PDB file of N, CA, C and O in Angstrom:
ATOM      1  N   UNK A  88     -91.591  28.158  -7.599  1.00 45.00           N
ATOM      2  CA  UNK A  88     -90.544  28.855  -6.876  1.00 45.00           C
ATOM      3  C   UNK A  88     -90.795  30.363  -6.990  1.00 45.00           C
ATOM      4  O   UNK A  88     -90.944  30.951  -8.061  1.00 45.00           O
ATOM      5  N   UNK A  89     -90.830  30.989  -5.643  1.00 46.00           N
ATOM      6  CA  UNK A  89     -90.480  32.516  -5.637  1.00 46.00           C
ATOM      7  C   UNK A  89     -89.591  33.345  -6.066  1.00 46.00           C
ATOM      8  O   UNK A  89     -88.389  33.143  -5.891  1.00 46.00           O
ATOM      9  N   UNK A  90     -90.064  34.381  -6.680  1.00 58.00           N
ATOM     10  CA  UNK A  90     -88.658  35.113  -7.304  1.00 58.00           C
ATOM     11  C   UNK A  90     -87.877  35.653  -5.933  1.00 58.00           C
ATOM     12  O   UNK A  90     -88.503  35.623  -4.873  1.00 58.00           O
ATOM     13  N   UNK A  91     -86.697  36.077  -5.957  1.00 67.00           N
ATOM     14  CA  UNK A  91     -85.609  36.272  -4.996  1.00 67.00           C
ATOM     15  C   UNK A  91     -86.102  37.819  -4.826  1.00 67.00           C
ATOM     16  O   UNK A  91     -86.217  38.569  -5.795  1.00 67.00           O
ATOM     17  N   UNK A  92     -86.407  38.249  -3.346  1.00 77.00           N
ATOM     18  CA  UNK A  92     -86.537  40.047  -2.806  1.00 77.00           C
ATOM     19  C   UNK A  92     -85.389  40.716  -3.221  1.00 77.00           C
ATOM     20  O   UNK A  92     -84.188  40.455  -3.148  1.00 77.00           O
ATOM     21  N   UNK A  93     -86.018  41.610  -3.659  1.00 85.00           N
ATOM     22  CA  UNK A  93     -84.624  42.383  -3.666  1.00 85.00           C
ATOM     23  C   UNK A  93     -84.597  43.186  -2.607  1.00 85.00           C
ATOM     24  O   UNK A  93     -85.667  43.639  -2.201  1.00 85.00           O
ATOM     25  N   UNK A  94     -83.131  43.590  -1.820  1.00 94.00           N
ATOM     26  CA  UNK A  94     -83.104  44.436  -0.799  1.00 94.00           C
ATOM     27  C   UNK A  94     -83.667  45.733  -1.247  1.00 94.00           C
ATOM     28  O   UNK A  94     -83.780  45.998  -2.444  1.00 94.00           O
ATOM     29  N   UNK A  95     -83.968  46.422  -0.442  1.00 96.00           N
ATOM     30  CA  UNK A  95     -84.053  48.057  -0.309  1.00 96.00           C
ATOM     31  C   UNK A  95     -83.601  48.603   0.799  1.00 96.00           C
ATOM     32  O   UNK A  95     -83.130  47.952   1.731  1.00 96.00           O
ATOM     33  N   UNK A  96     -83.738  50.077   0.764  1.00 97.00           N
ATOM     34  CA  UNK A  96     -82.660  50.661   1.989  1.00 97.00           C
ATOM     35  C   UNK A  96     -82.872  50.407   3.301  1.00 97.00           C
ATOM     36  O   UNK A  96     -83.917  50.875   3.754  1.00 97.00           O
ATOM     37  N   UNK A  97     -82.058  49.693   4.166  1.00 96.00           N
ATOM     38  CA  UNK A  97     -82.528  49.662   5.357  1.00 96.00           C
ATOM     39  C   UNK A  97     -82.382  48.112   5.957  1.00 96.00           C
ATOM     40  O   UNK A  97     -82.194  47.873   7.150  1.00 96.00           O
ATOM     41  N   UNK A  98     -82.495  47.163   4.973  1.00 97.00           N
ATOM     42  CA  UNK A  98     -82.496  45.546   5.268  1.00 97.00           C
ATOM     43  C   UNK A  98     -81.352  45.597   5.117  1.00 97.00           C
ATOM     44  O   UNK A  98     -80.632  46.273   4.381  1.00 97.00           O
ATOM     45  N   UNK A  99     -81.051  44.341   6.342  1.00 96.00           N
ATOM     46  CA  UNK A  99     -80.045  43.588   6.698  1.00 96.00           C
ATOM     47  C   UNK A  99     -79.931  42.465   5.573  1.00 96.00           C
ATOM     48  O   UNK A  99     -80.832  41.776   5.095  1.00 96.00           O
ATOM     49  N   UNK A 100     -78.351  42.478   5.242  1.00 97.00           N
ATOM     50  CA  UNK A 100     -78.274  41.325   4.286  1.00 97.00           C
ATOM     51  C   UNK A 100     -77.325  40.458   3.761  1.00 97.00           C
ATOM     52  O   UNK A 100     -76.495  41.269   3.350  1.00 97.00           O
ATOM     53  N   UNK A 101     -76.832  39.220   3.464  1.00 96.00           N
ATOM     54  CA  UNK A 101     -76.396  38.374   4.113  1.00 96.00           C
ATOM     55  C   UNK A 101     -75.363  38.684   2.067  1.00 96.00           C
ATOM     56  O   UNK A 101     -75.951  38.570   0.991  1.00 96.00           O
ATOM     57  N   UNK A 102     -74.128  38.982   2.207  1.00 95.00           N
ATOM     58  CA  UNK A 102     -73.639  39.384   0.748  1.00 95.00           C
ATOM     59  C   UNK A 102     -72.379  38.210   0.919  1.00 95.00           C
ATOM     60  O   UNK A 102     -71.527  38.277   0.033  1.00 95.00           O
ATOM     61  N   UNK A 103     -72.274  37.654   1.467  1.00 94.00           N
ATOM     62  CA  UNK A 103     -71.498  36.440   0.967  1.00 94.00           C
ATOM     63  C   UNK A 103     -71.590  35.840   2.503  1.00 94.00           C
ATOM     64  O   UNK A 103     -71.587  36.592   3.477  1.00 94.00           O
ATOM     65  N   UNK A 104     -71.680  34.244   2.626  1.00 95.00           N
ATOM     66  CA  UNK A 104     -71.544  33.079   3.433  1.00 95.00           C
ATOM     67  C   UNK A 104     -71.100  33.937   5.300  1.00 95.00           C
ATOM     68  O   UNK A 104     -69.952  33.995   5.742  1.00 95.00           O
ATOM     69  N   UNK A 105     -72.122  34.373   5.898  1.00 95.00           N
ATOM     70  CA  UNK A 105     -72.021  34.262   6.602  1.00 95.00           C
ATOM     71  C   UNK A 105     -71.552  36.090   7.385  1.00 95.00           C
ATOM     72  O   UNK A 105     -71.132  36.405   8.498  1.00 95.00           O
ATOM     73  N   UNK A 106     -71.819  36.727   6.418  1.00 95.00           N
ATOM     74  CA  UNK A 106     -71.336  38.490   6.410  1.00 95.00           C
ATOM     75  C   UNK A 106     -72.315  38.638   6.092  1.00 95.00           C
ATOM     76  O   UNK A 106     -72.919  37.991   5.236  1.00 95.00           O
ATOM     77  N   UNK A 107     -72.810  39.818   6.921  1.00 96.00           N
ATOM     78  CA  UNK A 107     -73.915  40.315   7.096  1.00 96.00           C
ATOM     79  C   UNK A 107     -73.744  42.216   7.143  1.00 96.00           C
ATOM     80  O   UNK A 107     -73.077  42.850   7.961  1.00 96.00           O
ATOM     81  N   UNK A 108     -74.511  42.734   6.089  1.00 97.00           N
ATOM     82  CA  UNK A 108     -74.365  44.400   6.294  1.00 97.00           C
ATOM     83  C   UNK A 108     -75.883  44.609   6.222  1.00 97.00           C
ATOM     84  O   UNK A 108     -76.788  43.775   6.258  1.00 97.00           O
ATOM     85  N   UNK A 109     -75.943  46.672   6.052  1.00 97.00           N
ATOM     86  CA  UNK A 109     -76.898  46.966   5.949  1.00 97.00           C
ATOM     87  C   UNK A 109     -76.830  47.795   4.570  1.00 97.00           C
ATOM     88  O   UNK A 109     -75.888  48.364   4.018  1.00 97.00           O
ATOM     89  N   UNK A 110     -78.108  47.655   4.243  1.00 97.00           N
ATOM     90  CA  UNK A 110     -78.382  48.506   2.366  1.00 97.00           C
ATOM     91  C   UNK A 110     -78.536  49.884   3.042  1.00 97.00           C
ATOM     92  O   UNK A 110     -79.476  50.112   3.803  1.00 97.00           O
ATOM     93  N   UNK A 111     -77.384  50.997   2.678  1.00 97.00           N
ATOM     94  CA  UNK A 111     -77.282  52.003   3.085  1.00 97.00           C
ATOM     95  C   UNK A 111     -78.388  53.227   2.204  1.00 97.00           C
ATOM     96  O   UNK A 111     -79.176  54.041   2.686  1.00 97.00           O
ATOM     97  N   UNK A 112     -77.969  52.868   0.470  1.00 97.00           N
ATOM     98  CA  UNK A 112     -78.628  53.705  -0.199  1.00 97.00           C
ATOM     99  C   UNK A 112     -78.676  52.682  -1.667  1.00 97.00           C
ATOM    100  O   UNK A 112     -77.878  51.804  -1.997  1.00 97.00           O
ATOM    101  N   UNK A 113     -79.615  53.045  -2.205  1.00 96.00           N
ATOM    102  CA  UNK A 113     -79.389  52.048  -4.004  1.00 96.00           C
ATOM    103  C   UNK A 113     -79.086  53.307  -4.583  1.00 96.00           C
ATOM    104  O   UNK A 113     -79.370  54.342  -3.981  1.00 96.00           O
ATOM    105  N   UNK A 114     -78.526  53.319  -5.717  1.00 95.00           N
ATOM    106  CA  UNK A 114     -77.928  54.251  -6.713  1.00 95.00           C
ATOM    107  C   UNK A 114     -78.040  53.988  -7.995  1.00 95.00           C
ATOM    108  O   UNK A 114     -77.185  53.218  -8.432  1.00 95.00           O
ATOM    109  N   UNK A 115     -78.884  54.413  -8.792  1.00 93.00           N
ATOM    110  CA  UNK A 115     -78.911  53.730 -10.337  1.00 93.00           C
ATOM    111  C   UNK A 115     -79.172  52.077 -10.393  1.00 93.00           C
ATOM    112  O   UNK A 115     -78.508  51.414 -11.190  1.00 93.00           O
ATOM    113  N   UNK A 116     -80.179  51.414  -9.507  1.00 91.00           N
ATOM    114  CA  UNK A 116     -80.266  50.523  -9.084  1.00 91.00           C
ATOM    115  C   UNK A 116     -78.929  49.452  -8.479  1.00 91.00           C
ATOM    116  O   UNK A 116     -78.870  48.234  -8.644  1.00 91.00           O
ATOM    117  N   UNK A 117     -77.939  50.313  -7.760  1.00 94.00           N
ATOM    118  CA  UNK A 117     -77.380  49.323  -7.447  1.00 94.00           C
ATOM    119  C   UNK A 117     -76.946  49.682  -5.801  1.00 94.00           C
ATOM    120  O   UNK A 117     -76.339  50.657  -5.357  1.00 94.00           O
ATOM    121  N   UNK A 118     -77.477  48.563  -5.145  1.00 96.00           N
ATOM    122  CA  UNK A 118     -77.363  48.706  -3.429  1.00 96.00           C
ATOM    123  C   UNK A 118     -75.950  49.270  -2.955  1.00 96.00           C
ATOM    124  O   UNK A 118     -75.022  48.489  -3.166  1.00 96.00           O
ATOM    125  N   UNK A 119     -75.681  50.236  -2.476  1.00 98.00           N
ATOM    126  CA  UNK A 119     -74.500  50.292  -1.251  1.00 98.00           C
ATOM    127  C   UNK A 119     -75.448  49.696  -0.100  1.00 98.00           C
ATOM    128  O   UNK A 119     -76.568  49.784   0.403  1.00 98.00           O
ATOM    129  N   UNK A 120     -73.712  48.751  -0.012  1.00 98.00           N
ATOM    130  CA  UNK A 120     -73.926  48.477   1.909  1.00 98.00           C
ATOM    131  C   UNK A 120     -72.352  49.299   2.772  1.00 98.00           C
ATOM    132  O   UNK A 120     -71.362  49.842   2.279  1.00 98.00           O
ATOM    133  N   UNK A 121     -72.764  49.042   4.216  1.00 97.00           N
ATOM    134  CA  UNK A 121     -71.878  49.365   5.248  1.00 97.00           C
ATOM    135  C   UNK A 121     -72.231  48.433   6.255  1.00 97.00           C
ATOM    136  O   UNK A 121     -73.303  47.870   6.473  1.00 97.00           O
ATOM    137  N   UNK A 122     -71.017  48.368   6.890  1.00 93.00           N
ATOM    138  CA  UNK A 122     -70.869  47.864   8.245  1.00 93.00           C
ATOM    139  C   UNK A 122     -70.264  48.688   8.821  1.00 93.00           C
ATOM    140  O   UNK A 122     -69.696  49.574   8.182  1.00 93.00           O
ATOM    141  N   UNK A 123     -70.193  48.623  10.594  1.00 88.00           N
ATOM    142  CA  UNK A 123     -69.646  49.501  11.197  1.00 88.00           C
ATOM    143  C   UNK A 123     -68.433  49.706  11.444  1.00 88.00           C
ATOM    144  O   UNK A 123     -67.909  49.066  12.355  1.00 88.00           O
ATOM    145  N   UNK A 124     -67.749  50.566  10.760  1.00 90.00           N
ATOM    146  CA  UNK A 124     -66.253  51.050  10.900  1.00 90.00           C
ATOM    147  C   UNK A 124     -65.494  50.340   9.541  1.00 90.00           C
ATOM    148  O   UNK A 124     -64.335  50.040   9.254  1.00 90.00           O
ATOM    149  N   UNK A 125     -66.726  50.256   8.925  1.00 92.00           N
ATOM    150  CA  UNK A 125     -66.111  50.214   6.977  1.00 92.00           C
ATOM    151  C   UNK A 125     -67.020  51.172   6.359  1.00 92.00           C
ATOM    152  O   UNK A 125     -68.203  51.452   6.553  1.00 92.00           O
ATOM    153  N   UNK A 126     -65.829  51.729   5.297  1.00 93.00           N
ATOM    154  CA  UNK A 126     -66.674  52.520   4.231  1.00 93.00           C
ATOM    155  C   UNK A 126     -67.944  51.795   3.435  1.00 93.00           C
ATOM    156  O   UNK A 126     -67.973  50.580   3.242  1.00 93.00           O
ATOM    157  N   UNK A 127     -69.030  52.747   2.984  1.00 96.00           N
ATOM    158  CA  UNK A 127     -69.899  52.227   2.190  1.00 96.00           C
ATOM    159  C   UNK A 127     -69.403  51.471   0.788  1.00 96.00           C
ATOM    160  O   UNK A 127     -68.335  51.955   0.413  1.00 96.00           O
ATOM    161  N   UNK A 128     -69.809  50.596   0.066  1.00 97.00           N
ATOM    162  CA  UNK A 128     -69.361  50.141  -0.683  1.00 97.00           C
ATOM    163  C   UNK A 128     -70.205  49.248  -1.334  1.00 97.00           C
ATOM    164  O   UNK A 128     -70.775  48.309  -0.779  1.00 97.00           O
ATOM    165  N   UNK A 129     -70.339  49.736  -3.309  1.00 97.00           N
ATOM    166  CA  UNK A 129     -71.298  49.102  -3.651  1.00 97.00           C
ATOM    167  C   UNK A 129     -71.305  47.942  -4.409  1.00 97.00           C
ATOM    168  O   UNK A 129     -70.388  47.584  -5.148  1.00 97.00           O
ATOM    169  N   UNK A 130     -72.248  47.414  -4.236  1.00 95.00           N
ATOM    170  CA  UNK A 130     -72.622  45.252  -4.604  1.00 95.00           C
ATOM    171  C   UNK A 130     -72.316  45.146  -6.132  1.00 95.00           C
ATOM    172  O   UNK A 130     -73.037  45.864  -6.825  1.00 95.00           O
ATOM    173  N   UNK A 131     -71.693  44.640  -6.577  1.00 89.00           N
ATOM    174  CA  UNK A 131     -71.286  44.213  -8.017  1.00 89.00           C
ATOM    175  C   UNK A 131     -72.526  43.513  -8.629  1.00 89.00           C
ATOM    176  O   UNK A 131     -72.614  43.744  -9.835  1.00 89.00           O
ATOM    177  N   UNK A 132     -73.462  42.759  -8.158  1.00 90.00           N
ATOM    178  CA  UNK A 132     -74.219  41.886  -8.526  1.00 90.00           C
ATOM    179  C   UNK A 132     -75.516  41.364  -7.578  1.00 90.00           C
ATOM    180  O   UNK A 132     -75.827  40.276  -7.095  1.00 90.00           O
ATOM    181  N   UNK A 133     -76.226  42.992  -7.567  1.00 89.00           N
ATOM    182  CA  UNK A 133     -77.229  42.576  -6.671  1.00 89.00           C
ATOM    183  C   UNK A 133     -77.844  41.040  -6.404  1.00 89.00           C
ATOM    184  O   UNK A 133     -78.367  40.942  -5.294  1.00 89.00           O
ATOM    185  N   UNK A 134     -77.865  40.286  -6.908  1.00 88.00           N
ATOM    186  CA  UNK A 134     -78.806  38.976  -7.067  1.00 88.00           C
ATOM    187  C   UNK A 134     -78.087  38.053  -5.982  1.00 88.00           C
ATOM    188  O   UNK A 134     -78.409  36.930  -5.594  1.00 88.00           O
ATOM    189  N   UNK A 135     -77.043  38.844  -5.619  1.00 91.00           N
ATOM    190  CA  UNK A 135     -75.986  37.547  -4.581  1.00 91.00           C
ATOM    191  C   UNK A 135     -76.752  38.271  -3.583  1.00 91.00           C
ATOM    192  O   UNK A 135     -76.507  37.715  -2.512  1.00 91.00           O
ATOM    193  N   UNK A 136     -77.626  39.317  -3.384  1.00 95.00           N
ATOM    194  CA  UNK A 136     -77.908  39.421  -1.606  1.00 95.00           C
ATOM    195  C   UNK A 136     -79.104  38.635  -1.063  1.00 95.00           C
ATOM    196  O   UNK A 136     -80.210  38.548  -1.596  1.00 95.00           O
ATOM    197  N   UNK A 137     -78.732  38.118  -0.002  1.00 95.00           N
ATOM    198  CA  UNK A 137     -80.013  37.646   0.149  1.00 95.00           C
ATOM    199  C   UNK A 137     -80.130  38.565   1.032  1.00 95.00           C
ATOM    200  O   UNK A 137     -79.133  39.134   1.476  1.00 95.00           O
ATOM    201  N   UNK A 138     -81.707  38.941   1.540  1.00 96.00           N
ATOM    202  CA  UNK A 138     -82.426  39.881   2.768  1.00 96.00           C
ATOM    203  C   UNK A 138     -82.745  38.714   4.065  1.00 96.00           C
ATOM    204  O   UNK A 138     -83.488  37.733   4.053  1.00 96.00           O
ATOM    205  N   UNK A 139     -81.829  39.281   5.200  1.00 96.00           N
ATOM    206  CA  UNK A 139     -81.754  38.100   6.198  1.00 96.00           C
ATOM    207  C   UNK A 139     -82.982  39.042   7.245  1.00 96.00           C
ATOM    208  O   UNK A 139     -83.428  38.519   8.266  1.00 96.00           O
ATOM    209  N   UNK A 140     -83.272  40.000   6.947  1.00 96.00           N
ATOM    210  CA  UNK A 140     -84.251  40.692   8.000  1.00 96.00           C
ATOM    211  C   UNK A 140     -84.223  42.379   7.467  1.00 96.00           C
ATOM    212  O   UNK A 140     -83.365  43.255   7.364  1.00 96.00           O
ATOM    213  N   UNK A 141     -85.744  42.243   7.197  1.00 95.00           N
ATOM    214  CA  UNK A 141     -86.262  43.836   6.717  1.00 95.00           C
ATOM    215  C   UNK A 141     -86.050  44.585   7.726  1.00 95.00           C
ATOM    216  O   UNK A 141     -85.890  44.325   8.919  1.00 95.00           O
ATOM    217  N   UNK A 142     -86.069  46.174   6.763  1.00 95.00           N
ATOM    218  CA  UNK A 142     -85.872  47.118   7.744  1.00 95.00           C
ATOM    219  C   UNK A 142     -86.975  47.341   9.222  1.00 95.00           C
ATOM    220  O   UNK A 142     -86.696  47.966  10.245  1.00 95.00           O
ATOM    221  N   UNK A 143     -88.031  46.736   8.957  1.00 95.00           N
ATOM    222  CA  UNK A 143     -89.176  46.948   9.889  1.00 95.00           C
ATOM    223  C   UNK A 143     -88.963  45.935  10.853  1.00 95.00           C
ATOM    224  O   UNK A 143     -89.060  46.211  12.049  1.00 95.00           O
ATOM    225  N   UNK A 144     -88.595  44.434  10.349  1.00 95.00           N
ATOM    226  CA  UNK A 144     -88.574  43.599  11.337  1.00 95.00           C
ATOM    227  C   UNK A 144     -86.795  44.290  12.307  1.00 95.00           C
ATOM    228  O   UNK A 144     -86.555  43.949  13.466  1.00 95.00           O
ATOM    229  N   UNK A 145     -86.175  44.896  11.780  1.00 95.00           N
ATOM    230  CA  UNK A 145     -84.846  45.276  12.359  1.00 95.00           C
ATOM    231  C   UNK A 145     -85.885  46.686  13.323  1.00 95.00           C
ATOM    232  O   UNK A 145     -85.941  46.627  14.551  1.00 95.00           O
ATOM    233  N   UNK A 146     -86.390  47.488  12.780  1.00 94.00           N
ATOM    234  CA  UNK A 146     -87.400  48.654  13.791  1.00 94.00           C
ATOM    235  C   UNK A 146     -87.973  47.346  15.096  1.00 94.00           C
ATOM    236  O   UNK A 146     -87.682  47.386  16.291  1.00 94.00           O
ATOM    237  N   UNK A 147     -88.726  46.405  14.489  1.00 94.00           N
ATOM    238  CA  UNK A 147     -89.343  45.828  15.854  1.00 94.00           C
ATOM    239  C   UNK A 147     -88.274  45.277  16.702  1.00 94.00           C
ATOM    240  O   UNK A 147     -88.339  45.449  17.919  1.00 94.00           O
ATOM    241  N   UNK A 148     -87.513  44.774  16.291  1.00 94.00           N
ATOM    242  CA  UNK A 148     -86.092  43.954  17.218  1.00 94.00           C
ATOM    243  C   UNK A 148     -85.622  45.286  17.715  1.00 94.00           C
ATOM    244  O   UNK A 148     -85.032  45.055  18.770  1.00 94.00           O
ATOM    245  N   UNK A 149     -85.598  46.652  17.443  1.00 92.00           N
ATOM    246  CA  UNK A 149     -85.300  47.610  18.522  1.00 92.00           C
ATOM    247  C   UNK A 149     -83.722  48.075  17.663  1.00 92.00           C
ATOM    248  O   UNK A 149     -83.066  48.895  18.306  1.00 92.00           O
ATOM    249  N   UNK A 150     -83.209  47.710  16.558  1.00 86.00           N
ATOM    250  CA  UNK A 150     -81.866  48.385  15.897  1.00 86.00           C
ATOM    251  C   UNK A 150     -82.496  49.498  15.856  1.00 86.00           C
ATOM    252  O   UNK A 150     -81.447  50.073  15.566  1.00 86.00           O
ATOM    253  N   UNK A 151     -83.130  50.209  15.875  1.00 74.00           N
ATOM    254  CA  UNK A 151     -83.223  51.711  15.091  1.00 74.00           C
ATOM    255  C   UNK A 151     -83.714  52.606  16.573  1.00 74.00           C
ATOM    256  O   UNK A 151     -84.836  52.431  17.049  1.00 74.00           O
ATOM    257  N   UNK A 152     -82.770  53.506  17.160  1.00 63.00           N
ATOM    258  CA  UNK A 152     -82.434  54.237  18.410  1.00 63.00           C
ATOM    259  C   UNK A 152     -82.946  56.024  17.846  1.00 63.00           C
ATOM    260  O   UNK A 152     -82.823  56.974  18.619  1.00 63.00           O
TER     261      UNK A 152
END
């Protein structure tokens, strides 16, 4: 078994069943995320994120304007 990615800034990521944000900034190793038209707000327990799509594969799908 593979160890679990950890996000970095920029991936999309799936922080509980079906909610999906983006890793805004890490801070003392610990991820802020945001969604749009919520404050940033940071993860209690990185190991719950899973990475549903890197920042590059989100550049090729065309998110980044």
């Amino acid at each position: 078994m593979s160890p679990r990615k950890l996000p970095e800034v920029g991936d999309e990521v799936e922080y509980a069943p079906g909610r999906l944000a983006i890793v805004t900034d890490i801070r003392k190793g610990i991820p802020y995320l945001r969604n749009p038209g919520i404050k940033e707000w940071p993860v209690r327990d990185p190991a719950t994120l899973a990475v549903r799509r890197t920042r590059a594969e989100r550049i090729a799908a065309g998110d980044f304007r």
